[in-house]
Amino acid sequence: GGRSGREALPPIAAGRPPIAAGRQRYLQECDNHKKAPRPLPIAMGSSPKISAANKELVDHELLAVAALLDEVQTVEEVDLRDNALVTDRSLVVLLKKLVREPLTATLQKLLLGGCLKAGPHAMDATVSVLKAGSGLRHLDLSHVTIPAQFQLPLCQAIGKHASIETLDLAETGFAYHDLTRDCLGAIMSSRTVKSLDIGWNNFNGEVFNALGLHVVRNSTLQTLRVANCASSVDICPSEDFVPPLSRFLERLAHDKTLTMLDVSMNRCDFRTALILEDSLDTHKKLKELILTDNPLGVLGMRSILRLLSRDHTGLVSIETDGCYFGSSSDNMPVFTYTNPGGKYNLQLWRPYHRALLRMLYKVMDRFGLDPTEAFLKINYKLKRNQVNYSHPTKDYIGVWQVPEEGDLTVVFNVDRAIYKRFFSGGTKLEDADNVGFLDAYCMDMKFTPGFKKVIPLLARFRQMNSDVLSQKVYVASLAKDFLMKPAYLSYMCKCAPGMTSYLVSMLLPTIPGGKGVMFCSGLHLGTLNEFLTTHETMRRFIEFNPQNPTAHYKLDLSNPTDYAVAERLLLLDRWEAAVDQKHGRKDISMSGNRSHIRNEKYLGRPLGAMYESVAEWKITESGEFEFDYVSNTRPKRTMTTVSDGLWDDILAELHNSALAVVDKIIVLRSCSHLFYITASQMRSLIGYFKDEESRAEILVLFYMRMVDMHNAKMFRVRYANAWEIKALQTRIGYACFFPFLQPENAKFELDLRVYDQRLCASMFVQLATKEKYPHNLHDYGYRRADGTEDLMPLGVPRSWAEINGIPKEGVFRAVYRCAPEDRNFAHRKEIAKTYGFFDVDGIKDEDVAWWTGLMEPPEDVLNLLEFFISRYENVDQPFVEIDGVDGNGCITLRELLEGLEEMGCKKFDKVKGQKMAKTKEQRIDAIFRYLDPGGEGSVSRGEWNMLQQLWAEFDLSIREFVHFLILTFGTDLKVAWKALDDDGSGELTEEEWLDAVAKIGYFGPAKIVFALLDTTDDGNISLTEFDVLENYKAERFKKKPS
């Protein structure tokens, strides 16, 4: 019957559709060149795309692919990227086929990036495609050299294209700057391009400036890449160098559309970073910023991190690999966010300087200051001609329109801001609340990362986990201007456990909270070695006591914790200057600039030679900064002082402690703000420190903690050497250390070039005119600047009572003496209040412990006093004996001579075999003249009482010596005698005595103690004479009767 199934099926060949001519040619070309056909989607008929990226095509293969286009009606994509062997021979054919309809309407992507042999004909054909094609959205010509004659036509075609969105022209040979400006203008005229990559071309400053203007005018561009475009022509070592990219970045202040910006490898340094921060600090749409391989350094990174951390910006991602090394900021103005005050020399043709000036105006705005309050000492020059400077205004979007030419020198002043914020604003602080001020100021001025920005900020740190060096620079960028939290430090320690010590030492100053935070942060340190290393690094920060900052400082500004101390002291200086202004206080600063910082040096050179005030100096991030700080805080007289019993316990602990002297001072400094002391307690404290430097440190530390400054002479007399007093005057200030209530016997030598030394001279002369002028000024003289002497035969000019009447050069010296009856106590209190800021209201003459030091009078006055002490209970008794019971209350020289003779005083008699420079009468005459400072020719009872003051000093010196012996050997003084009389001879010569007391660590007036104990005047002390010290024990140490 019928046909079989096999015979019923048609042959395979007969059922195969014919191969299209284009595909047949493609296969034939592959066969001719002995290459396997590539499974290109369009050749297989599976896709309307020519996806041949990185296929190493050659011309005949691409020609074969082009033949396929004759048979298709749709081509969505032509991707020939990285086919470096194809040339114009095949590219032109392919591109021309794309011009025909309907392919022009369907083509969306034309990707020729990396076709390195594409020539001018291919570019011409590409222009044709652009002109003909209406559907193209993506064009990639990266790494293809576009001949100059085709650059502008190509860019014009792009600009006029109706749909192109993504454009990649990286490394295409844009280098002719005039032409490049026109090309960029044509591209940026497009209303459709959203993403543009023009990196790896060669732009100078003018091209970048034009690009910035075009970007601002364009309302559609969202992604812009300009990597490695900074022209090497603009890069030079001269001081006139302006980073090319800076002009472009400055224009971005007016952009509102960019969401991504790539400026990597453009030689951006800290200056460019500040421009970027200034321009983008209100940009709400920019989310990603790529800065890879730019020499930002710490300063530049700080600007970028501030920008990232702003809550009101849209930035959430930064790429900063390779940005952690940068150029130095030497000799360049630098913006400091925390303390922007200082002197600025700005060349306004530089974009960086303009950005810095805008940042200052923003600070002014934030504080609500008027430009006339914030900007002082303005000097503005145009073409070397001084002209008036007009403060800029904001434009329609809030950008300060600062001048773009001229040289501007200005001092930016934060004092008024502090005054408004803390005295007339909402925050009210006590004058002495230094910690409260620093905390409030840092909350205002340090940069606090926004809540939404903490994650990207810390995430960036974590991403650098394997790059320790980059992490260190990142942390250093956070260590100055940022206000961190303990949780941030904890997280970073977990991310980088090997950097815990570094993280703690760098970031602890950025975390508010005081000692509690310091303790908790120390818990991150896992080993004793880590703790000791960190503690040594942070030593000066840990020791710093802002509630009693008066001290000498030598700080290494490259150490962030030392920098933090310097920064805090500079801020306290401005705070206390504002307090002075609030109370209308006199200027008693060293240089007449109201600063509380004295003797400031940077790198060993006085800052006063370069700046009128340290407030004008911009703190640097390296070098040694050395200075003295003197606080204006003064205690009220009513403050409760340490009880004598507790004070004795403190002194005992000091004496018995095995700590080094420097460590004892550190301990005292840490708690010095917790208590107040009296002048007598200050005196006893000084006595426990042997070397002059330690005694000076102790006095400076507690000078502002004394409640009875009117008794200051009690401790001043312990400084026997004139150079010690000179050193204290230099450190504390000549006005502040002025002997206000008891200037008697004060010697001074004043360099009139220095403001506060002129002030000191005027105070002395003013006091003399109010008491007894000119008699109270003795041994005066004036050495002119040329070295010649003026002995002032007509006396010290009265005009010197005013500081403006004193010459500003030369050296003035004098001694002040005043008889008790000539004292103008009211005026002394007035100058103490006016120039010392001390609380002296209500003090009466009888409240003052009138004092005279043992080193002040001539030696014979002390000899006379020793004679009286050995025979009388007080100095009144010998006065009455000399003057007579019915005397007139005054003693003449003759009466003194006769009286001493009748008393049997042999102190001034000539010793047989000993030569004497003066006769007995001459020696007593010298005593008389000392006791008669007014020169009336008689000694009143008040003048005679100077001996009582010396007697009190004698008595106190002995009691202090006894107290020292008790602390050292116990209450049994015989134990002390055995230690002193180590040879058991039963007697001590003066030489043996001085050696013995030095061995046990006593360094008070040992010679005077010896003279008082040697009642027989035989030059030896016996145990019997030593037993007299029992009478000088404090009551609690004396034996109770059984």
mmCIF file of N, CA, C and O in Angstrom, residues 112 150 211 216 355 393 463 544 682 866 936 1029:
data_model
loop_
_atom_site.group_PDB
_atom_site.id
_atom_site.type_symbol
_atom_site.label_atom_id
_atom_site.label_comp_id
_atom_site.label_asym_id
_atom_site.label_seq_id
_atom_site.Cartn_x
_atom_site.Cartn_y
_atom_site.Cartn_z
ATOM 1 N N LEU A 112 32.581 53.332 21.091
ATOM 2 C CA LEU A 112 33.816 53.130 20.338
ATOM 3 C C LEU A 112 35.056 53.347 21.201
ATOM 4 O O LEU A 112 36.161 53.464 20.681
ATOM 5 N N PHE A 150 38.044 68.043 13.960
ATOM 6 C CA PHE A 150 36.744 67.404 14.152
ATOM 7 C C PHE A 150 36.199 67.595 15.568
ATOM 8 O O PHE A 150 35.072 67.190 15.854
ATOM 9 N N LEU A 211 34.586 75.703 32.100
ATOM 10 C CA LEU A 211 33.801 74.507 32.402
ATOM 11 C C LEU A 211 32.882 74.759 33.597
ATOM 12 O O LEU A 211 31.705 74.376 33.586
ATOM 13 N N VAL A 216 27.377 75.330 35.756
ATOM 14 C CA VAL A 216 26.385 76.076 36.532
ATOM 15 C C VAL A 216 25.165 76.419 35.675
ATOM 16 O O VAL A 216 24.020 76.362 36.140
ATOM 17 N N ALA A 355 38.287 81.773 48.812
ATOM 18 C CA ALA A 355 37.515 80.776 49.568
ATOM 19 C C ALA A 355 37.731 80.959 51.062
ATOM 20 O O ALA A 355 36.779 80.876 51.860
ATOM 21 N N THR A 393 28.593 91.423 49.781
ATOM 22 C CA THR A 393 27.235 91.000 50.120
ATOM 23 C C THR A 393 27.004 89.615 49.523
ATOM 24 O O THR A 393 27.801 89.130 48.708
ATOM 25 N N GLN A 463 37.005 50.982 55.789
ATOM 26 C CA GLN A 463 37.428 50.529 54.462
ATOM 27 C C GLN A 463 38.948 50.539 54.308
ATOM 28 O O GLN A 463 39.487 49.836 53.466
ATOM 29 N N PHE A 544 47.062 69.412 82.129
ATOM 30 C CA PHE A 544 46.473 70.742 81.931
ATOM 31 C C PHE A 544 45.251 70.925 82.817
ATOM 32 O O PHE A 544 44.354 70.083 82.849
ATOM 33 N N MET A 682 51.294 80.069 101.559
ATOM 34 C CA MET A 682 52.152 80.136 100.375
ATOM 35 C C MET A 682 53.619 80.156 100.788
ATOM 36 O O MET A 682 54.454 79.454 100.214
ATOM 37 N N GLU A 866 69.225 91.475 116.397
ATOM 38 C CA GLU A 866 69.670 90.315 117.168
ATOM 39 C C GLU A 866 69.971 90.706 118.611
ATOM 40 O O GLU A 866 69.657 89.964 119.563
ATOM 41 N N GLU A 936 63.522 112.981 107.794
ATOM 42 C CA GLU A 936 63.203 114.112 108.671
ATOM 43 C C GLU A 936 64.271 114.369 109.722
ATOM 44 O O GLU A 936 64.264 115.399 110.397
ATOM 45 N N LEU A 1029 64.869 76.230 120.697
ATOM 46 C CA LEU A 1029 63.900 75.962 119.635
ATOM 47 C C LEU A 1029 62.623 75.325 120.162
ATOM 48 O O LEU A 1029 61.589 75.359 119.475
#
